[in-house]
């Protein structure tokens, strides 16, 4: 039997070389700069990756990281080109021609084409309320060449600019044609955008973390950033969204330099960071939201209009906002269905809500012959801004005589459960509350919380044909004065039918470490143009 022989000198040299190589590699690794990362705690965890079929704000915010838009609104709410280089309108006001700018690429390296844009608009318009109205006026949409497409309407209108530029909860993001052809009833299976950040699928852990890295082939516009328009210049290598359901944990991590940015800081924790030399607070009114309570029209007791009106009368906006925000500096009460102080703000029927009156509500409930059917309220507990509201209005309803059941769950479960039209005993619901970004309210014709087209309406499914007729009329109206008059009419009907119950508005107050430059003030939280210096 032959035994193996060893050359001791050769072996020793090999070991020495290996050790030298290992030490050299370690030294190189230590000297190489690490990717510059902004670590962020957003207001909710990311669990869905289709910004067309989800109305959750966190999915919209994800969309602005990964995708880009054809048009955008600047800081003055003016429509500006974004992926489009330009657009033109025919003399009769019916045909819009859009031309894409040079250098647009998908994250897989393929060029963005007009065919991609047409397919993206078609899928989005099937679900978005303003997109649906736009479709009702659209005669034809076709590709002219690789960079140009047209949209022709049956009558003169500007709805296309209003719709394609809106930063609502279902914003119009461009996707590759093969992805955009996914039926709107099914979620997309690819996350291929053309935006300033590329989604890192390998590091995505739903509900735990989402990671984005700089898309090196992205070509920003040359204009300075303004709102959601202008140049989207990425100044860091990566952005990581980290889920921390407990706000105190997030604040401690911020103070200890473990994270850099908290998107939505609860008011009761603000004193902890106000005196810190390394942390600052920023109020974003433009990123604020209207709190909204939705009633299920398909199930008792809220299939009864009089009982819905009693619920409306029972709830006090200020009570809800005090529990949710606390500091009046950061909240506003008002009757405006389309945003406090907005172009379409109205105080129509303000005497019927805003300030709750449980005594009057009790009398209304008695007159409606309420039979004690329990009101099941979906109560998310993992998003602080949403968790604070249900206990307050639940108590107001109890004072008025309603039998109330609060059912606690996480926000993702609410998102799934609210789609059910089943009886409560089979997994249905009666009430849930949420926040709707103010940007979603900017065009009453397309505001989902005012739409009332039955089975096609937002969760709650109100069916009020008169509201739908007014929404279509507003889509066709070009002058602001005429639009404002119609908006007030929509508000009157929506309050009378209790399509939604507005619960006041709140600003978003973010906390960031001072070595992070201020974000661009915009209608949604954005992370382009943010720089990070080491401390």
XYZ file of C-alpha atoms in Angstrom:
535
model
C 0.000 0.000 0.000
C 1.426 3.314 -1.049
C 1.472 6.016 1.557
C 1.014 9.683 0.600
C 4.146 11.763 0.840
C 4.292 15.430 1.774
C 6.747 18.094 0.853
C 6.947 19.904 4.202
C 8.622 22.982 2.756
C 6.119 23.260 -0.098
C 3.201 22.795 2.295
C 4.493 25.443 4.669
C 4.870 27.897 1.800
C 1.344 27.197 0.642
C -0.064 27.807 4.135
C 1.914 31.028 4.410
C 0.642 32.190 1.026
C -2.941 31.377 2.019
C -2.626 33.279 5.280
C -1.047 36.226 3.486
C -3.824 36.231 0.913
C -6.498 36.063 3.629
C -4.922 38.906 5.577
C -4.590 40.969 2.413
C -8.254 40.351 1.530
C -9.310 41.401 5.021
C -7.216 44.543 4.777
C -8.717 45.382 1.392
C -12.241 44.772 2.739
C -11.531 47.141 5.634
C -10.264 49.884 3.346
C -13.045 49.590 0.744
C -15.910 52.014 1.412
C -19.111 50.379 2.585
C -22.332 51.132 0.674
C -23.854 54.325 2.011
C -27.282 53.397 3.330
C -30.168 55.425 4.737
C -32.039 53.246 7.236
C -35.711 54.179 7.519
C -38.723 53.217 9.614
C -41.833 53.858 7.526
C -45.364 54.308 8.899
C -46.321 50.748 7.927
C -44.620 47.577 6.757
C -44.457 46.688 3.071
C -46.299 43.462 2.247
C -47.600 44.085 -1.277
C -45.658 44.977 -4.424
C -48.408 45.997 -6.842
C -49.082 49.757 -6.603
C -52.064 49.517 -8.943
C -54.264 47.027 -7.104
C -53.395 48.278 -3.597
C -54.543 51.607 -2.181
C -52.214 51.387 0.841
C -49.974 54.447 1.139
C -46.896 52.334 1.846
C -47.348 50.567 -1.513
C -47.697 53.925 -3.280
C -44.513 55.104 -1.531
C -42.752 51.935 -2.699
C -44.002 52.729 -6.197
C -42.303 56.117 -6.200
C -39.001 54.442 -5.280
C -39.054 51.811 -8.020
C -41.175 53.261 -10.814
C -41.462 56.607 -12.563
C -44.425 58.624 -13.789
C -45.217 60.113 -17.155
C -46.193 63.456 -15.599
C -45.774 64.891 -12.090
C -46.964 67.770 -9.914
C -44.418 70.322 -8.743
C -44.377 72.167 -5.407
C -47.032 74.570 -6.712
C -49.263 71.653 -7.802
C -48.599 72.442 -11.463
C -48.419 69.603 -13.989
C -44.898 69.002 -15.314
C -43.369 66.422 -17.687
C -41.441 63.620 -15.979
C -40.811 60.587 -18.194
C -42.424 62.617 -20.943
C -40.182 65.091 -22.696
C -43.202 67.071 -23.795
C -46.857 66.930 -24.710
C -49.040 68.866 -27.128
C -52.772 69.394 -27.511
C -54.673 69.581 -30.798
C -56.476 72.846 -31.632
C -59.853 71.249 -30.856
C -58.663 70.210 -27.373
C -59.435 66.533 -28.014
C -56.086 64.908 -28.852
C -53.013 64.822 -26.592
C -49.659 63.712 -27.978
C -46.961 62.550 -25.534
C -43.282 62.124 -26.413
C -40.892 60.258 -24.109
C -37.525 61.721 -23.214
C -34.215 60.105 -24.144
C -32.335 57.706 -21.890
C -35.272 55.935 -20.246
C -34.436 52.327 -19.309
C -36.104 49.575 -17.355
C -34.141 48.050 -14.525
C -33.444 45.003 -16.702
C -31.711 47.227 -19.257
C -34.460 47.325 -21.910
C -35.542 50.717 -23.273
C -38.852 52.237 -22.195
C -41.252 52.499 -25.138
C -44.574 54.136 -25.917
C -46.143 50.657 -25.999
C -45.143 50.216 -22.346
C -46.824 53.494 -21.439
C -50.057 52.685 -23.265
C -50.314 49.303 -21.534
C -49.558 50.893 -18.133
C -52.255 53.533 -18.574
C -54.796 50.897 -19.593
C -54.216 48.727 -16.517
C -54.177 51.672 -14.112
C -57.295 53.316 -15.572
C -59.294 50.151 -15.026
C -59.015 50.620 -11.238
C -58.339 54.285 -10.439
C -61.473 56.397 -9.984
C -60.210 59.333 -12.033
C -58.784 56.927 -14.579
C -62.198 55.297 -14.952
C -63.788 58.674 -15.658
C -60.999 59.451 -18.135
C -61.724 56.164 -19.882
C -65.403 57.049 -20.182
C -64.397 60.058 -22.304
C -61.550 58.353 -24.205
C -62.156 57.550 -27.880
C -58.736 56.136 -28.791
C -55.204 55.630 -27.465
C -52.493 54.438 -29.841
C -48.755 54.297 -30.383
C -47.266 56.522 -33.086
C -43.663 55.324 -32.807
C -41.288 53.958 -30.164
C -41.311 57.230 -28.217
C -44.706 58.745 -29.049
C -48.351 57.935 -28.335
C -51.640 59.796 -28.560
C -54.858 59.921 -26.563
C -57.986 61.189 -28.309
C -61.183 62.106 -26.461
C -64.753 62.464 -27.651
C -64.911 66.050 -26.422
C -62.454 68.758 -25.307
C -61.115 67.936 -21.856
C -58.125 68.386 -19.571
C -58.870 65.307 -17.503
C -55.904 63.462 -18.983
C -53.404 65.882 -17.431
C -55.272 65.869 -14.119
C -55.368 62.076 -14.034
C -51.893 61.162 -15.299
C -50.130 63.573 -12.936
C -52.008 62.907 -9.704
C -50.014 61.449 -6.788
C -53.006 59.650 -5.313
C -52.918 56.348 -3.471
C -53.121 54.709 -6.888
C -50.641 56.824 -8.835
C -49.940 56.065 -12.493
C -46.584 54.279 -12.578
C -45.103 53.130 -15.871
C -44.332 49.408 -16.157
C -42.982 47.189 -18.956
C -45.738 46.128 -21.343
C -45.447 42.446 -20.396
C -46.020 43.383 -16.731
C -48.722 45.969 -17.403
C -50.707 43.392 -19.352
C -51.339 41.514 -16.105
C -55.118 41.594 -15.527
C -55.972 44.249 -12.921
C -57.648 41.521 -10.865
C -54.277 39.790 -10.394
C -51.074 41.087 -8.739
C -48.023 41.592 -10.926
C -45.231 39.036 -10.618
C -42.239 41.206 -11.572
C -40.868 44.334 -9.941
C -39.223 45.957 -12.949
C -39.417 49.727 -12.892
C -37.493 52.576 -14.485
C -37.295 54.782 -11.393
C -34.276 56.113 -9.501
C -34.070 53.053 -7.222
C -34.007 49.359 -8.031
C -35.869 46.982 -5.733
C -33.592 44.296 -4.267
C -35.792 41.208 -4.424
C -33.211 38.964 -2.773
C -33.320 41.039 0.432
C -37.073 41.570 0.604
C -38.728 40.084 3.673
C -42.450 40.981 3.661
C -43.407 42.822 6.815
C -39.769 42.956 7.974
C -37.614 44.894 5.516
C -37.449 46.224 1.970
C -34.195 47.275 0.329
C -33.650 49.640 -2.584
C -30.391 50.413 -4.353
C -29.403 53.210 -6.682
C -30.255 52.500 -10.312
C -27.041 53.603 -11.985
C -28.584 53.868 -15.449
C -31.310 56.278 -14.310
C -31.061 59.634 -16.087
C -32.557 62.434 -13.937
C -34.271 65.404 -15.473
C -32.153 68.542 -15.606
C -34.588 70.741 -13.696
C -34.120 71.131 -9.923
C -36.421 68.964 -7.809
C -39.793 70.490 -6.995
C -42.462 68.377 -5.360
C -42.596 65.132 -7.325
C -41.287 66.828 -10.464
C -37.785 67.739 -11.589
C -34.491 65.923 -11.194
C -34.518 62.758 -9.078
C -30.843 62.559 -8.157
C -29.925 59.620 -5.932
C -27.061 60.562 -3.584
C -26.733 57.342 -1.556
C -26.117 53.712 -2.525
C -29.043 52.141 -0.724
C -32.213 52.857 1.221
C -33.465 50.222 3.644
C -36.980 50.244 5.071
C -36.974 48.454 8.415
C -40.194 47.486 10.185
C -40.431 48.465 13.846
C -44.071 48.247 14.978
C -43.249 49.687 18.413
C -42.665 53.472 18.066
C -40.534 53.554 21.228
C -38.170 51.001 19.725
C -37.880 53.152 16.604
C -37.118 56.292 18.630
C -34.457 54.520 20.676
C -32.870 53.205 17.489
C -32.900 56.721 16.037
C -31.277 58.207 19.138
C -28.627 55.453 19.148
C -27.724 56.067 15.487
C -29.038 52.644 14.448
C -31.542 54.160 12.009
C -31.560 57.514 10.250
C -35.177 58.449 9.604
C -38.626 57.807 11.108
C -41.344 58.743 8.649
C -44.259 59.317 11.048
C -43.415 60.014 14.680
C -46.248 59.852 17.257
C -46.753 63.167 19.017
C -46.283 61.745 22.500
C -42.727 60.681 21.627
C -41.677 64.008 20.132
C -40.389 65.430 23.444
C -37.854 62.598 23.568
C -36.104 63.829 20.428
C -36.749 67.581 20.557
C -33.794 68.175 22.839
C -31.404 65.893 21.008
C -28.391 67.582 19.360
C -28.353 64.903 16.647
C -32.043 64.596 15.730
C -34.511 67.049 14.225
C -38.261 67.060 13.532
C -39.843 68.109 10.220
C -43.558 68.712 9.685
C -44.903 67.769 6.263
C -48.375 69.188 5.829
C -48.337 68.214 2.154
C -47.844 64.585 3.192
C -50.692 64.836 5.653
C -53.849 62.843 5.456
C -57.557 63.010 6.050
C -58.766 60.433 8.532
C -61.756 58.635 7.056
C -64.309 56.237 8.497
C -66.003 53.848 6.062
C -69.331 52.107 6.636
C -70.334 48.883 4.912
C -73.473 49.625 2.873
C -74.022 45.954 2.044
C -74.561 44.697 5.598
C -76.883 45.648 8.491
C -77.128 47.946 10.303
C -75.523 50.395 7.849
C -77.635 49.322 4.898
C -80.108 51.692 6.612
C -79.473 55.351 5.713
C -80.989 56.698 8.932
C -78.680 54.536 11.036
C -75.688 55.714 8.999
C -76.750 59.307 9.692
C -76.945 58.579 13.415
C -73.377 57.268 13.354
C -72.230 60.396 11.511
C -73.834 62.612 14.157
C -72.324 60.731 17.099
C -68.616 61.153 16.329
C -66.504 64.194 17.209
C -63.480 64.962 15.007
C -61.541 66.707 17.749
C -61.877 63.782 20.144
C -60.430 61.456 17.509
C -57.580 63.828 16.643
C -56.696 64.449 20.278
C -56.245 60.726 20.807
C -54.378 60.273 17.549
C -52.200 63.400 17.490
C -52.670 65.358 20.708
C -50.970 68.580 19.657
C -53.382 70.932 17.805
C -50.360 72.286 15.938
C -50.380 69.130 13.853
C -54.096 68.563 13.220
C -57.111 70.360 11.743
C -60.850 69.871 12.099
C -63.099 70.872 9.220
C -66.156 69.804 7.243
C -64.359 69.680 3.902
C -64.682 66.295 2.249
C -61.951 67.301 -0.218
C -59.365 68.699 2.184
C -59.262 71.553 4.693
C -58.387 74.796 2.922
C -58.083 73.109 -0.478
C -59.336 74.473 -3.796
C -62.493 72.428 -3.267
C -62.979 72.947 0.464
C -66.587 73.472 1.522
C -68.471 73.762 4.806
C -71.676 72.369 3.304
C -73.608 70.422 5.970
C -70.984 71.177 8.617
C -73.787 71.291 11.193
C -74.370 67.553 10.664
C -70.930 66.414 11.742
C -67.451 67.655 12.796
C -68.644 68.231 16.372
C -70.247 65.086 17.738
C -73.606 65.064 19.525
C -74.287 61.608 21.063
C -77.610 62.805 22.520
C -78.964 63.849 19.138
C -77.461 60.720 17.592
C -79.314 58.594 20.168
C -82.599 60.235 19.212
C -81.890 59.607 15.529
C -81.011 55.983 16.278
C -84.272 55.488 18.150
C -86.243 57.033 15.300
C -84.497 54.651 12.895
C -85.685 51.698 15.055
C -82.184 50.309 15.523
C -82.555 46.708 16.713
C -79.212 46.308 18.470
C -77.366 44.672 15.569
C -73.684 44.756 16.622
C -71.342 47.092 14.785
C -68.067 45.270 14.134
C -65.132 47.681 13.852
C -61.799 46.537 12.399
C -59.073 47.819 14.726
C -55.472 47.658 13.459
C -52.977 47.797 16.313
C -49.613 47.798 14.531
C -49.817 51.282 12.926
C -49.930 53.907 15.717
C -51.733 56.597 13.714
C -54.495 54.150 12.821
C -54.607 52.298 16.127
C -55.600 55.392 18.120
C -58.856 56.136 16.285
C -61.253 53.155 16.643
C -61.487 53.143 20.464
C -62.538 56.808 20.394
C -65.325 56.605 17.849
C -66.384 53.216 19.219
C -67.057 54.880 22.565
C -68.968 57.715 20.873
C -71.155 55.149 19.114
C -71.796 53.336 22.394
C -72.923 56.610 24.000
C -75.423 57.009 21.188
C -76.807 53.522 21.812
C -74.955 51.359 19.287
C -73.787 47.893 20.268
C -70.112 47.863 19.282
C -67.499 45.147 18.897
C -63.848 46.129 18.388
C -61.915 43.365 16.663
C -58.144 43.825 16.891
C -55.762 42.702 14.148
C -52.772 43.966 12.184
C -53.122 46.423 9.309
C -52.445 43.804 6.666
C -55.375 41.756 7.969
C -57.588 44.850 7.789
C -56.541 45.317 4.156
C -57.663 41.781 3.373
C -60.783 41.718 5.541
C -62.200 44.999 4.239
C -62.545 43.448 0.767
C -65.186 41.022 2.078
C -68.885 41.563 1.397
C -69.813 38.554 3.500
C -71.962 38.856 6.652
C -70.045 39.653 9.813
C -70.548 36.085 11.024
C -68.613 34.863 7.973
C -65.692 37.284 8.148
C -67.319 40.523 7.064
C -67.285 43.895 8.793
C -69.271 47.076 9.482
C -66.672 49.823 9.958
C -63.011 50.539 9.444
C -61.004 53.750 9.475
C -57.903 54.742 7.598
C -56.023 57.781 6.407
C -56.280 59.064 2.860
C -53.416 61.196 1.604
C -54.350 64.786 0.846
C -53.017 64.342 -2.692
C -55.813 61.824 -3.277
C -58.387 64.549 -2.542
C -57.038 67.061 -5.056
C -59.607 66.195 -7.731
C -63.133 65.466 -6.410
C -64.014 63.705 -9.651
C -61.495 61.013 -8.787
C -61.591 60.948 -4.977
C -62.274 57.304 -4.034
C -63.880 58.208 -0.693
C -66.544 60.229 -2.539
C -67.205 57.779 -5.354
C -70.503 55.888 -5.055
C -70.732 53.457 -7.955
C -71.886 50.453 -5.952
C -69.868 47.298 -6.566
C -67.186 49.381 -8.304
C -66.819 51.789 -5.381
C -64.153 51.740 -2.693
C -64.597 49.436 0.310
C -68.060 49.993 1.753
C -69.596 49.990 -1.742
C -72.041 52.940 -1.552
C -74.432 53.172 -4.489
C -75.600 56.733 -5.182
C -76.183 57.362 -8.920
C -76.603 61.116 -8.387
C -73.015 61.343 -7.094
C -71.729 59.438 -10.092
C -73.522 61.813 -12.458
C -71.868 64.769 -10.710
C -68.430 63.138 -10.852
C -68.766 62.696 -14.607
C -69.988 66.283 -14.953
C -66.949 67.494 -13.035
C -64.636 65.481 -15.261
C -66.079 67.361 -18.229
C -65.911 70.798 -16.575
C -62.875 72.901 -17.475
C -63.263 76.051 -15.339
C -62.381 76.104 -11.638
C -65.519 77.963 -10.517
C -67.710 75.355 -12.163
C -65.694 72.537 -10.601
C -65.983 74.098 -7.138
C -69.757 74.338 -7.449
C -69.993 70.681 -8.417
C -67.630 69.668 -5.592
C -69.974 71.278 -3.051
C -72.897 69.387 -4.560
C -70.977 66.108 -4.328
C -70.129 66.847 -0.686
C -73.781 67.486 0.172
C -74.886 64.159 -1.281
C -71.932 62.258 0.171
C -72.635 63.549 3.678
C -76.366 62.989 3.380
C -75.823 59.370 2.309
C -72.798 59.013 4.665
C -70.580 57.702 1.886
C -67.642 58.506 4.193
C -67.222 60.151 7.576
C -64.287 62.612 7.559
C -62.467 62.551 10.899
C -60.211 65.583 10.427
C -56.694 65.979 9.099
C -53.226 65.507 10.505
C -49.761 66.421 9.332
C -46.930 63.935 9.077
C -44.062 64.765 11.434
C -40.839 62.975 10.563
C -37.729 62.613 12.707
C -34.274 62.353 11.173
C -30.680 62.433 12.237
C -28.984 65.715 11.387
C -26.352 64.087 9.206
C -29.161 63.309 6.746
C -30.060 66.196 4.459
C -33.686 67.340 4.415
C -35.903 65.379 2.026
C -37.541 67.136 -0.892
C -40.901 68.483 0.364
C -43.438 66.510 -1.641
C -46.868 64.943 -1.399
C -45.266 61.572 -0.610
C -42.051 60.696 1.260
C -39.188 60.505 -1.245
C -35.548 59.579 -0.811
C -33.924 60.934 -3.926
C -31.804 64.068 -3.457
C -31.152 63.000 0.174
C -27.492 62.907 1.186
C -25.833 61.302 4.187
C -22.632 62.437 5.846
C -20.886 60.253 8.373
C -20.576 61.399 11.991
